[in-house]
Amino acid sequence: NVDKHASALAFAKLANNGHICASPQVVVLPKDWVYRDEFIDRLRFWLAQHPGSAPFYPGSDKSHAYFQGQENAEIIEGTSPDNFPNQQRPILIRNVSIDNQDLLSREAWCPVLMELPIEYERSEEDPMGYLEYAVRRVETKSYGSLGLGILINDKTMKKNQQQFDNLVASFPFGIVGINIWPLFVNSMSMLKWGAFPGYTASGQGSIGNANLYRKPEKAILTAPFSYLPRKSVEVMSPRKAGLLFSRMTKYKLKPNLTTQAALFAAVLLGI
């Protein structure tokens, strides 16, 4: 699962070259997590495997150059030649301090990921205590209130369900994805898409909410820690990506057994 989640994170970061408002930027990990270095190694591997995307957003080249010049900035070289002119290679910055406001308050809008290790003495014995402490620290120190992603295994979540639900309800983020990329909310018109009310760093107002819930604060998506459809949001070849998302589009436009079978064939077999 370390490898699978690292691949999914790399996919989310490099989608559209990071030119997405819900693109992940800060990866929060327990400093003493036994799998921390392994996770970062696999993340580095999948960032290198991703074919990249064309940089097109105005000013993203300047943002990329800024992060590239930071201490501990690591340029992830690809396993094949660049596919686009002026392609921006992923940047990984490890061991960012929680007090580094220059980095944590700057929106990248390009392929940059920062690792933020959080010290908490009992992160494994007290997962809910760690979760609350980590999110509260990041909430007050980082910029934005749009998306929060949480990775938690099913057993731990079930064991602490009530406390976990209360914590998620209290976090001031407009979109919370539990074991799933928060961006998926954007494809579900009945859910709210936008920053947490009263927090303006990620903009004001919201879209969606087709069911007309009164004054919704946030949208929450939950998925199992390990699930088959996640294969659709892992690093893949350009050929498979083109096949998969063209069939996903057809299924969304015309859902039936034929388009569903074609989508599953693309996800599972790449055909």
CSV table of C-alpha atoms in Angstrom, one decimal:
chain,number,residue,atom,x,y,z
A,1,ASN,CA,0.0,0.0,0.0
A,2,VAL,CA,2.9,2.4,0.5
A,3,ASP,CA,3.8,2.0,-3.2
A,4,LYS,CA,0.1,2.3,-4.3
A,5,HIS,CA,-0.5,5.5,-2.3
A,6,ALA,CA,2.8,7.0,-3.5
A,7,SER,CA,1.8,6.4,-7.1
A,8,ALA,CA,-1.7,7.9,-6.5
A,9,LEU,CA,-0.1,11.0,-4.9
A,10,ALA,CA,2.4,11.4,-7.8
A,11,PHE,CA,-0.6,11.1,-10.3
A,12,ALA,CA,-2.6,13.8,-8.4
A,13,LYS,CA,0.4,16.2,-8.2
A,14,LEU,CA,1.4,15.9,-11.9
A,15,ALA,CA,-2.1,15.9,-13.4
A,16,ASN,CA,-2.3,18.9,-15.7
A,17,ASN,CA,1.2,19.9,-14.6
A,18,GLY,CA,-0.1,21.0,-11.2
A,19,HIS,CA,-2.2,23.7,-12.8
A,20,ILE,CA,-5.2,22.6,-10.7
A,21,CYS,CA,-6.5,24.4,-7.6
A,22,ALA,CA,-6.9,21.1,-5.8
A,23,SER,CA,-3.4,19.9,-6.7
A,24,PRO,CA,-1.6,18.5,-3.5
A,25,GLN,CA,1.3,20.6,-2.4
A,26,VAL,CA,2.2,19.7,1.2
A,27,VAL,CA,2.7,16.1,2.3
A,28,VAL,CA,2.3,15.8,6.1
A,29,LEU,CA,3.9,12.7,7.6
A,30,PRO,CA,4.8,11.7,11.2
A,31,LYS,CA,8.5,12.4,11.6
A,32,ASP,CA,9.1,9.0,13.3
A,33,TRP,CA,6.9,6.9,10.9
A,34,VAL,CA,8.7,3.7,10.2
A,35,TYR,CA,7.7,3.8,6.5
A,36,ARG,CA,8.4,7.5,6.0
A,37,ASP,CA,11.6,7.1,3.9
A,38,GLU,CA,10.2,4.2,2.0
A,39,PHE,CA,7.1,6.3,1.1
A,40,ILE,CA,9.3,9.2,-0.1
A,41,ASP,CA,11.5,6.9,-2.1
A,42,ARG,CA,8.4,5.4,-3.9
A,43,LEU,CA,7.0,8.9,-4.4
A,44,ARG,CA,10.3,9.9,-6.0
A,45,PHE,CA,10.2,6.8,-8.2
A,46,TRP,CA,6.6,7.5,-9.5
A,47,LEU,CA,7.3,11.2,-10.0
A,48,ALA,CA,10.1,10.1,-12.3
A,49,GLN,CA,7.9,7.6,-14.1
A,50,HIS,CA,5.2,10.1,-14.9
A,51,PRO,CA,5.5,11.4,-18.5
A,52,GLY,CA,4.6,14.9,-17.5
A,53,SER,CA,2.2,17.5,-18.9
A,54,ALA,CA,2.6,20.6,-21.0
A,55,PRO,CA,3.2,23.8,-18.9
A,56,PHE,CA,0.8,26.4,-20.0
A,57,TYR,CA,-0.3,28.5,-17.1
A,58,PRO,CA,1.0,32.1,-17.1
A,59,GLY,CA,3.7,32.6,-14.4
A,60,SER,CA,4.2,28.9,-13.6
A,61,ASP,CA,7.7,29.1,-14.9
A,62,LYS,CA,8.6,31.7,-12.4
A,63,SER,CA,7.0,29.8,-9.6
A,64,HIS,CA,8.8,26.6,-10.7
A,65,ALA,CA,12.2,28.5,-10.7
A,66,TYR,CA,11.5,29.9,-7.2
A,67,PHE,CA,10.9,26.5,-5.7
A,68,GLN,CA,13.8,25.0,-7.6
A,69,GLY,CA,16.1,27.5,-5.9
A,70,GLN,CA,15.1,26.5,-2.4
A,71,GLU,CA,17.3,24.6,0.0
A,72,ASN,CA,16.7,20.8,-0.2
A,73,ALA,CA,15.0,21.2,-3.5
A,74,GLU,CA,15.4,18.0,-5.5
A,75,ILE,CA,14.7,18.0,-9.3
A,76,ILE,CA,13.2,14.6,-10.2
A,77,GLU,CA,14.6,13.7,-13.6
A,78,GLY,CA,12.4,11.6,-15.8
A,79,THR,CA,13.1,8.1,-17.0
A,80,SER,CA,12.6,9.3,-20.6
A,81,PRO,CA,13.2,12.5,-22.6
A,82,ASP,CA,10.8,15.4,-21.9
A,83,ASN,CA,7.6,15.2,-24.0
A,84,PHE,CA,6.9,18.9,-24.1
A,85,PRO,CA,8.8,22.1,-24.8
A,86,ASN,CA,10.0,23.8,-21.6
A,87,GLN,CA,8.6,20.9,-19.5
A,88,GLN,CA,8.8,21.5,-15.8
A,89,ARG,CA,10.3,18.6,-14.0
A,90,PRO,CA,8.8,17.7,-10.6
A,91,ILE,CA,10.4,19.2,-7.5
A,92,LEU,CA,10.5,17.4,-4.2
A,93,ILE,CA,11.5,19.4,-1.1
A,94,ARG,CA,12.0,17.3,2.1
A,95,ASN,CA,12.0,18.3,5.7
A,96,VAL,CA,10.2,21.6,5.4
A,97,SER,CA,9.8,23.4,8.7
A,98,ILE,CA,6.3,24.1,10.0
A,99,ASP,CA,7.6,27.7,10.6
A,100,ASN,CA,8.8,28.2,7.0
A,101,GLN,CA,6.1,30.7,6.0
A,102,ASP,CA,7.9,31.6,2.7
A,103,LEU,CA,7.2,28.1,1.4
A,104,LEU,CA,3.9,27.2,3.2
A,105,SER,CA,2.2,30.4,2.2
A,106,ARG,CA,3.1,30.3,-1.4
A,107,GLU,CA,0.8,28.5,-3.9
A,108,ALA,CA,3.0,26.6,-6.4
A,109,TRP,CA,0.6,26.1,-9.3
A,110,CYS,CA,3.3,23.8,-10.8
A,111,PRO,CA,4.8,20.4,-10.1
A,112,VAL,CA,6.1,20.9,-6.6
A,113,LEU,CA,5.6,18.7,-3.5
A,114,MET,CA,6.9,19.6,0.0
A,115,GLU,CA,7.3,17.0,2.8
A,116,LEU,CA,6.4,18.4,6.2
A,117,PRO,CA,7.4,16.0,9.0
A,118,ILE,CA,5.4,16.5,12.2
A,119,GLU,CA,6.8,15.5,15.6
A,120,TYR,CA,4.3,13.7,17.8
A,121,GLU,CA,5.6,11.2,20.3
A,122,ARG,CA,2.7,8.7,20.1
A,123,SER,CA,1.7,8.9,16.4
A,124,GLU,CA,1.2,5.1,16.2
A,125,GLU,CA,-0.3,4.5,19.6
A,126,ASP,CA,-2.6,7.6,19.4
A,127,PRO,CA,-3.5,8.0,15.7
A,128,MET,CA,-6.5,10.3,16.4
A,129,GLY,CA,-4.3,12.5,18.6
A,130,TYR,CA,-1.7,12.7,15.8
A,131,LEU,CA,-4.3,13.5,13.2
A,132,GLU,CA,-5.8,16.4,15.1
A,133,TYR,CA,-2.4,17.8,16.1
A,134,ALA,CA,-1.0,17.5,12.6
A,135,VAL,CA,-4.0,19.1,10.9
A,136,ARG,CA,-4.3,21.9,13.4
A,137,ARG,CA,-0.7,22.7,13.0
A,138,VAL,CA,-0.9,22.8,9.2
A,139,GLU,CA,-4.2,24.6,9.3
A,140,THR,CA,-2.7,27.6,11.1
A,141,LYS,CA,0.6,27.6,9.3
A,142,SER,CA,-0.1,26.8,5.6
A,143,TYR,CA,-2.0,28.8,3.0
A,144,GLY,CA,-5.5,27.8,1.8
A,145,SER,CA,-8.6,26.0,2.9
A,146,LEU,CA,-9.8,24.2,-0.2
A,147,GLY,CA,-8.6,20.6,0.0
A,148,LEU,CA,-7.4,18.1,2.7
A,149,GLY,CA,-6.5,14.5,2.0
A,150,ILE,CA,-6.3,11.9,4.7
A,151,LEU,CA,-4.8,8.4,4.4
A,152,ILE,CA,-6.0,6.1,7.1
A,153,ASN,CA,-6.3,2.3,7.1
A,154,ASP,CA,-9.8,0.9,7.5
A,155,LYS,CA,-9.1,-0.9,10.8
A,156,THR,CA,-7.9,2.3,12.5
A,157,MET,CA,-10.8,4.4,11.2
A,158,LYS,CA,-13.4,1.8,12.3
A,159,LYS,CA,-11.9,1.5,15.7
A,160,ASN,CA,-12.0,5.2,16.2
A,161,GLN,CA,-15.1,6.0,14.0
A,162,GLN,CA,-16.9,8.5,16.3
A,163,GLN,CA,-13.8,10.5,17.2
A,164,PHE,CA,-12.6,10.4,13.5
A,165,ASP,CA,-15.9,11.6,12.2
A,166,ASN,CA,-15.9,14.5,14.8
A,167,LEU,CA,-12.4,15.5,13.8
A,168,VAL,CA,-13.2,15.5,10.1
A,169,ALA,CA,-16.3,17.6,10.7
A,170,SER,CA,-14.3,20.1,12.7
A,171,PHE,CA,-11.5,20.6,10.1
A,172,PRO,CA,-11.9,24.0,8.3
A,173,PHE,CA,-11.4,22.7,4.7
A,174,GLY,CA,-14.0,22.9,2.0
A,175,ILE,CA,-13.2,19.4,0.6
A,176,VAL,CA,-12.0,16.4,2.5
A,177,GLY,CA,-10.9,13.3,0.7
A,178,ILE,CA,-10.4,10.2,2.9
A,179,ASN,CA,-8.2,7.7,1.0
A,180,ILE,CA,-9.2,9.5,-2.2
A,181,TRP,CA,-8.1,12.6,-4.1
A,182,PRO,CA,-10.4,15.5,-3.0
A,183,LEU,CA,-10.6,16.7,-6.6
A,184,PHE,CA,-13.2,14.0,-7.4
A,185,VAL,CA,-15.8,16.1,-5.7
A,186,ASN,CA,-15.6,18.3,-8.8
A,187,SER,CA,-17.2,15.5,-10.9
A,188,MET,CA,-20.2,15.2,-8.5
A,189,SER,CA,-22.6,18.1,-9.0
A,190,MET,CA,-24.6,17.3,-5.9
A,191,LEU,CA,-21.6,18.1,-3.7
A,192,LYS,CA,-20.2,21.5,-2.8
A,193,TRP,CA,-16.9,22.6,-4.3
A,194,GLY,CA,-15.2,25.6,-2.7
A,195,ALA,CA,-13.2,26.8,0.2
A,196,PHE,CA,-14.4,26.6,3.8
A,197,PRO,CA,-16.8,29.4,4.6
A,198,GLY,CA,-15.1,32.4,6.1
A,199,TYR,CA,-11.7,31.4,4.9
A,200,THR,CA,-10.8,33.6,1.9
A,201,ALA,CA,-7.2,32.4,1.0
A,202,SER,CA,-8.7,29.8,-1.4
A,203,GLY,CA,-11.4,32.2,-2.8
A,204,GLN,CA,-14.9,32.9,-1.8
A,205,GLY,CA,-18.2,31.2,-2.7
A,206,SER,CA,-18.7,27.8,-4.1
A,207,ILE,CA,-20.2,25.8,-7.0
A,208,GLY,CA,-22.1,22.5,-7.2
A,209,ASN,CA,-24.6,21.7,-4.4
A,210,ALA,CA,-27.2,20.6,-6.9
A,211,ASN,CA,-29.3,19.1,-4.1
A,212,LEU,CA,-29.6,22.6,-2.6
A,213,TYR,CA,-28.4,21.8,0.9
A,214,ARG,CA,-28.7,24.9,3.1
A,215,LYS,CA,-25.3,26.6,3.8
A,216,PRO,CA,-23.0,23.5,3.4
A,217,GLU,CA,-19.6,23.9,4.9
A,218,LYS,CA,-17.7,21.1,3.1
A,219,ALA,CA,-17.9,18.0,1.0
A,220,ILE,CA,-16.4,14.7,2.3
A,221,LEU,CA,-15.5,11.7,0.1
A,222,THR,CA,-14.5,8.4,1.7
A,223,ALA,CA,-13.0,5.4,0.1
A,224,PRO,CA,-11.4,2.2,1.5
A,225,PHE,CA,-7.7,2.3,2.2
A,226,SER,CA,-7.2,-0.2,-0.7
A,227,TYR,CA,-9.7,-0.5,-3.6
A,228,LEU,CA,-9.6,-1.6,-7.2
A,229,PRO,CA,-10.8,1.7,-8.9
A,230,ARG,CA,-7.7,3.5,-7.5
A,231,LYS,CA,-5.9,1.9,-10.5
A,232,SER,CA,-7.5,4.7,-12.5
A,233,VAL,CA,-5.6,7.4,-10.6
A,234,GLU,CA,-2.1,5.9,-10.5
A,235,VAL,CA,0.8,6.8,-12.7
A,236,MET,CA,0.3,5.2,-16.1
A,237,SER,CA,1.6,5.5,-19.7
A,238,PRO,CA,0.2,8.2,-22.0
A,239,ARG,CA,-1.5,5.5,-24.1
A,240,LYS,CA,-3.3,4.0,-21.2
A,241,ALA,CA,-4.2,7.5,-19.8
A,242,GLY,CA,-5.7,8.5,-23.2
A,243,LEU,CA,-7.7,5.2,-23.4
A,244,LEU,CA,-8.9,5.3,-19.8
A,245,PHE,CA,-10.1,8.9,-19.7
A,246,SER,CA,-11.8,8.8,-23.2
A,247,ARG,CA,-13.8,5.8,-22.0
A,248,MET,CA,-14.5,7.4,-18.6
A,249,THR,CA,-15.9,10.4,-20.5
A,250,LYS,CA,-18.1,8.1,-22.6
A,251,TYR,CA,-19.3,6.3,-19.5
A,252,LYS,CA,-20.2,9.6,-17.8
A,253,LEU,CA,-22.1,10.8,-20.9
A,254,LYS,CA,-23.9,7.6,-21.5
A,255,PRO,CA,-23.7,5.1,-18.6
A,256,ASN,CA,-24.7,1.6,-19.6
A,257,LEU,CA,-23.3,-1.9,-19.5
A,258,THR,CA,-21.3,-1.5,-22.7
A,259,THR,CA,-19.5,1.7,-21.7
A,260,GLN,CA,-19.0,0.4,-18.2
A,261,ALA,CA,-17.4,-2.8,-19.5
A,262,ALA,CA,-15.1,-0.8,-21.8
A,263,LEU,CA,-14.1,1.4,-18.9
A,264,PHE,CA,-13.3,-1.6,-16.7
A,265,ALA,CA,-11.2,-3.1,-19.6
A,266,ALA,CA,-9.2,0.1,-19.8
A,267,VAL,CA,-8.7,0.2,-16.0
A,268,LEU,CA,-7.8,-3.4,-15.4
A,269,LEU,CA,-6.3,-4.6,-18.7
A,270,GLY,CA,-5.3,-1.4,-20.5
A,271,ILE,CA,-7.2,-2.5,-23.6
